[in-house]
Each structure stands twice: as C-alpha cells, then as structure tokens.
XYZ file of C-alpha atoms in Angstrom:
315
model
C 0.263 -0.043 -0.080
C 1.013 3.322 -0.339
C 1.761 6.439 2.298
C -2.262 7.314 1.541
C -3.723 3.705 1.461
C -1.662 3.574 4.590
C -3.035 6.006 6.579
C -6.710 5.740 5.164
C -6.612 1.787 6.729
C -5.656 3.736 9.995
C -7.835 6.293 10.067
C -10.965 3.546 9.400
C -9.417 1.653 11.938
C -9.866 4.485 14.666
C -12.910 5.384 13.775
C -14.160 2.287 14.295
C -12.863 2.177 17.741
C -14.208 5.718 18.638
C -17.929 4.510 17.736
C -16.859 1.969 19.863
C -16.187 3.824 23.159
C -19.445 5.592 21.683
C -18.438 8.693 20.235
C -19.802 9.958 16.830
C -17.609 9.058 13.922
C -18.500 12.371 12.511
C -16.701 14.621 14.946
C -13.133 13.336 14.030
C -13.850 14.491 10.322
C -13.218 17.206 8.686
C -9.811 17.963 10.719
C -8.361 14.189 10.033
C -9.465 13.683 6.844
C -8.534 16.949 5.659
C -4.596 16.293 7.293
C -4.972 12.995 6.098
C -5.244 13.651 2.166
C -2.868 16.455 2.503
C -0.039 14.264 3.742
C -0.653 11.843 1.192
C -0.960 14.446 -1.778
C 1.986 16.467 -0.228
C 4.362 13.074 1.255
C 3.750 10.607 -0.720
C 7.012 8.868 -0.615
C 6.654 9.139 2.844
C 5.654 6.388 5.654
C 4.884 8.274 8.463
C 3.839 11.330 9.931
C 6.650 13.872 11.149
C 6.441 17.385 12.467
C 7.026 19.250 9.612
C 4.161 17.823 7.546
C 1.871 18.692 11.147
C 3.965 22.142 11.457
C 3.561 22.813 7.781
C -0.283 21.456 7.254
C -1.210 24.111 10.212
C 0.791 26.783 8.916
C -0.976 26.917 5.217
C -4.563 26.305 7.081
C -4.171 29.706 9.144
C -7.141 28.767 11.730
C -8.840 32.413 12.036
C -9.704 31.379 15.646
C -8.008 29.324 18.446
C -10.387 27.749 19.460
C -10.541 26.305 15.893
C -6.954 25.107 16.188
C -7.269 23.891 19.325
C -9.904 21.718 18.744
C -7.796 20.567 15.117
C -5.168 19.970 17.131
C -6.923 17.434 19.430
C -8.686 15.758 17.286
C -5.625 15.433 15.233
C -3.870 14.738 18.064
C -6.202 11.709 19.104
C -5.595 10.218 15.214
C -1.526 10.261 15.996
C -1.854 8.341 19.187
C -4.110 5.839 17.909
C -1.044 4.711 14.745
C 1.296 5.172 18.369
C -0.346 2.656 20.013
C -0.369 0.220 17.581
C 3.398 0.315 16.847
C 3.259 2.878 14.360
C 6.007 5.380 14.200
C 4.399 9.005 13.744
C 4.687 12.575 15.833
C 1.900 13.156 17.406
C 1.952 17.129 19.151
C 2.455 18.423 23.021
C 0.172 20.808 24.387
C 2.659 23.461 23.452
C 0.583 23.301 20.503
C -2.658 24.316 21.803
C -3.367 28.005 21.635
C -5.287 30.511 24.618
C -8.774 29.535 25.066
C -10.558 32.511 25.356
C -13.557 31.333 27.598
C -16.919 32.121 26.714
C -19.285 33.762 29.016
C -23.036 32.968 28.838
C -24.858 35.835 28.754
C -28.081 35.998 30.661
C -30.503 38.019 30.384
C -32.900 40.270 33.065
C -36.706 39.271 32.179
C -36.586 42.337 31.107
C -34.517 41.103 28.301
C -36.107 38.311 27.655
C -39.055 39.796 27.147
C -37.702 42.240 24.814
C -36.015 39.571 22.313
C -39.072 36.915 22.517
C -41.577 39.840 20.828
C -38.708 40.525 17.984
C -39.202 36.471 18.218
C -42.740 36.512 17.709
C -42.730 39.334 15.112
C -40.339 38.735 12.827
C -41.260 40.037 9.187
C -41.675 37.013 6.205
C -38.490 36.779 3.638
C -38.295 35.668 0.700
C -34.874 33.793 1.499
C -36.537 32.250 4.454
C -39.569 31.090 3.658
C -42.419 30.558 7.170
C -39.266 31.836 9.397
C -41.751 33.863 11.224
C -43.601 30.692 12.173
C -40.399 28.530 12.459
C -38.092 30.820 14.829
C -41.758 32.302 17.812
C -41.877 28.155 18.339
C -37.862 26.843 17.513
C -35.949 29.467 19.976
C -39.432 28.734 22.684
C -38.521 25.121 22.343
C -34.462 25.793 23.505
C -34.919 28.446 26.021
C -38.111 26.508 27.694
C -36.157 23.022 26.900
C -32.911 23.824 27.527
C -31.606 22.282 24.833
C -28.176 22.705 22.958
C -29.500 24.880 19.215
C -28.886 22.041 17.578
C -31.128 19.088 18.221
C -34.421 21.035 17.800
C -33.131 21.109 14.679
C -32.545 17.789 14.155
C -35.748 16.877 15.403
C -37.609 14.308 12.696
C -41.543 14.991 13.660
C -41.665 11.382 14.989
C -39.235 12.225 18.005
C -41.964 14.999 18.937
C -44.909 13.316 20.563
C -47.547 16.260 20.786
C -50.096 14.314 22.579
C -47.584 14.311 25.719
C -45.090 16.688 25.301
C -42.680 13.645 24.731
C -39.162 15.103 22.967
C -36.515 12.214 22.370
C -32.998 13.875 21.223
C -30.558 11.709 19.673
C -27.127 10.538 19.517
C -25.883 13.471 20.671
C -22.881 13.864 22.336
C -21.450 10.185 23.223
C -24.406 9.065 20.521
C -26.198 9.141 24.306
C -30.311 9.790 23.564
C -32.807 10.945 26.704
C -36.312 12.556 26.894
C -37.020 15.478 28.196
C -40.896 16.573 28.521
C -42.795 20.321 27.089
C -44.834 22.398 28.962
C -47.797 22.651 28.301
C -47.738 25.914 26.962
C -44.874 24.664 24.777
C -47.139 21.650 23.568
C -49.764 24.423 22.600
C -46.955 25.885 20.492
C -46.378 23.416 18.891
C -49.427 21.840 17.850
C -50.572 25.117 16.053
C -46.748 25.307 14.330
C -47.474 21.569 13.130
C -51.165 22.335 11.534
C -49.463 25.282 9.698
C -46.527 23.193 8.419
C -48.337 20.048 6.786
C -46.749 16.955 6.175
C -42.286 16.718 6.692
C -39.598 15.145 7.656
C -37.928 17.431 10.107
C -40.156 19.152 12.653
C -38.284 22.594 11.401
C -38.121 22.194 7.848
C -36.429 24.167 4.838
C -38.114 24.448 2.005
C -36.239 22.333 0.350
C -37.425 19.405 2.755
C -34.056 19.398 4.614
C -33.273 20.734 7.891
C -32.379 23.516 8.988
C -28.427 24.200 9.010
C -27.422 26.401 12.481
C -25.670 28.628 11.042
C -29.729 29.258 9.773
C -30.529 29.907 12.900
C -27.606 31.713 14.227
C -29.047 34.439 11.353
C -32.778 34.875 12.219
C -30.931 34.894 16.088
C -29.507 37.900 14.929
C -31.383 39.419 13.116
C -34.391 39.575 16.215
C -31.182 40.933 17.949
C -31.066 43.999 16.301
C -34.565 44.034 15.907
C -35.815 43.833 19.751
C -33.048 46.995 20.080
C -31.058 45.238 22.872
C -28.273 46.789 23.676
C -25.263 43.691 23.176
C -23.770 42.880 26.445
C -20.747 40.806 24.660
C -21.382 37.945 21.919
C -25.249 36.809 22.694
C -25.494 33.380 20.528
C -28.270 31.159 20.555
C -26.706 29.241 22.855
C -27.516 31.820 25.572
C -30.886 30.640 25.329
C -29.856 27.263 27.007
C -27.754 29.086 29.116
C -30.729 30.649 30.592
C -32.568 28.014 31.071
C -30.503 25.770 33.276
C -29.834 29.059 35.741
C -33.370 30.144 36.191
C -34.133 26.959 36.864
C -31.603 26.881 39.699
C -33.268 29.827 41.094
C -36.528 28.786 40.847
C -35.583 26.112 43.090
C -34.085 28.549 45.018
C -37.459 30.982 45.609
C -38.619 27.584 46.336
C -37.056 27.174 48.867
C -35.745 23.741 46.868
C -31.971 21.550 47.948
C -29.946 22.660 45.243
C -27.124 19.586 45.310
C -30.283 17.137 45.833
C -32.025 18.282 42.653
C -28.389 18.892 40.079
C -28.794 15.492 39.492
C -32.466 15.693 37.582
C -31.317 18.709 35.360
C -27.836 17.471 34.648
C -29.422 14.026 33.114
C -32.572 16.453 30.980
C -29.845 18.721 29.981
C -27.888 16.106 28.316
C -23.900 17.434 30.425
C -22.061 13.991 29.223
C -20.293 15.035 33.208
C -21.692 16.450 36.129
C -19.296 19.019 36.158
C -20.517 20.783 33.731
C -24.331 21.523 35.255
C -22.876 23.223 38.881
C -21.244 25.198 36.299
C -24.255 27.359 36.059
C -24.573 27.821 39.963
C -21.399 30.067 39.410
C -23.103 32.550 37.502
C -26.724 32.847 39.834
C -26.708 36.227 40.868
C -25.138 37.208 44.259
C -27.945 37.174 46.992
C -28.823 33.416 45.135
C -25.773 31.779 45.390
C -25.363 32.621 49.221
C -28.868 30.494 49.322
C -28.912 27.067 51.826
C -29.372 25.437 49.703
C -26.626 25.145 48.244
C -24.099 23.390 50.897
C -20.610 25.576 49.691
C -18.925 23.392 51.711
C -19.599 20.419 50.011
C -20.014 21.861 47.232
C -16.216 22.863 46.804
C -14.142 19.441 48.052
C -16.407 16.998 46.234
C -16.527 19.213 42.991
C -13.261 21.599 43.246
C -12.816 21.815 39.550
C -16.038 23.152 37.578
C -16.435 22.426 33.533
C -18.055 24.745 31.671
C -19.255 23.067 28.723
C -19.978 24.345 25.478
C -22.057 22.263 23.537
C-alpha cells in the first residue's frame, strides 16, 4: 500500500474504535481527513507522519480562531496517538501546539431583556429568502429556551421524535451518542400543536422549503436579526446557545426561590440537559446572582470538596 492508503486504513480503524467507545465519527472527520489527504498528496513517498508535515499543514491552514485551531490539533492528536498505540512510528503534537482559548461568558438575560427578545421572535417579518421563518423562529427559540436544548438539537428533530399528545421529545444521537427524552410544558405543547397544523406534512419538525433540515448558521442569522430588531444593547456576543444557559440558571433560581435542596436537584437538571459530565451542570451555580449563590440550598463546603474544578460545557 502507498502512504495514502496506509493512512486511510489507519483512519478507518480509528473511527471504528471511536464509535465502539460511544463517540460519533462525525466529530473527527473534518480536520483529520483533511490532514490525511494533505499528507498523502504532498508527501507520497513518506511512510510516517512527521513534525514537518504537521507544522506545514498548520501554517497553510491559518485558522481564524484559537478555538478551531485547538479543535483541529486535538482531533489529529487523537488519531496520531492511535497510530502510536498500534506500534507505528508517528509524530504526536504536544500541548505547546494548543493556543490559549478565551472562555466564553454566557449572556444571562434579565426579565426585561427576555421579554424584548421574544417579542422580536414573535414579530419577525416574512422574507422570500427564508420561507415561513415567521412561523418557525418563535417556536424554535422557545423550544431551546423552555426545554434547555442545545441549538442543534431541535434542528435535528424528526416529526416522529415530537409527541404532541404528551409533550415527550426524543433527542437522539447527542454528545457521546447518548439519547434522551425531555418533556415540554403544556404551553409549549400548545404552541407546537399550532405550528404543526400550519407546517403540513414533512420529515423534520423544523424543515426547510426543500425538505432538508435547517443548518445552524441559518438559526444563528435569525437570532442576530431578532436581537437587532429587539433594540437590546449587546454585552459581549449573545448567541442562540445562551438560551440554553438561561434555561439552566433560571431553573436553579426557581428552585432556590422554592427553597429546594439545590445539591439534591442538580442530578435531575444534569440528566434533563444531557450533560456528559456532572461538573458541567455545577458550572451554572456560579452564574447565579450573588443573593442566590448565598442560599442555604447550596452547601458550598460540600460543593467545593467534591467538585473543586467546575467545567464549562460549550456544546
């Protein structure tokens, strides 16, 4: 086999292993496959990945953000570690190749801001380049906010995944391919029923005019348009994902006002949101207003002893 065929074979075996461990193959395809093609094309006579190949590829790529740079390095590092574990000679980029990442600070909306933003969702005007967006946008963003979903999750829903009789939503193939069920409120069910009656026959619950699902960039564009229409002043860089963050923090705020035991309730929130790590849910405690962080419902001594490092979940 030539160099390209060897890399393709290793890559195929790598994906099979990742899938057997419960990970999706999709997350590793963009950067690793591109890197493999680059090496096969530019170094056809080689028999192993070298530091020079990796350095040259990074220089040619010129990533726009540190986050995408780090994502590419991390995924390729995983593949190269797999090659090394198989006994093959290969270069493995160390942590010095990772660039400093600026942590995104979620945009927590006030009650007034929420009302303004959702008023903009509800009054979005029709547009010939985005058919039926005036019907889709109010339901789509309410589903993210009211159900704490990741922005991509409602876009992937099939009609059969949404039970409009009991409000059950089946979210399939999420992080680490863990499916989960969540339940909508009666108000959300009523809104979805109204939308469903207007949307007609389709495969996806939120479907484009051509029968495909909406890409996430379309949703992000609609969010930005509505934010601009709302007249809200930006603090940072608000985005659709912040609706999920707001669901989590407001759920904790409501539980605190109800004198619930936050430490006992957190596992339920973690399961509902589909977190792969419990510390992702604990992160939201730090976003609560100061008066609530001092609540008796949060055992801070226990919190810090058991979970000294709280992680931020991005997707």
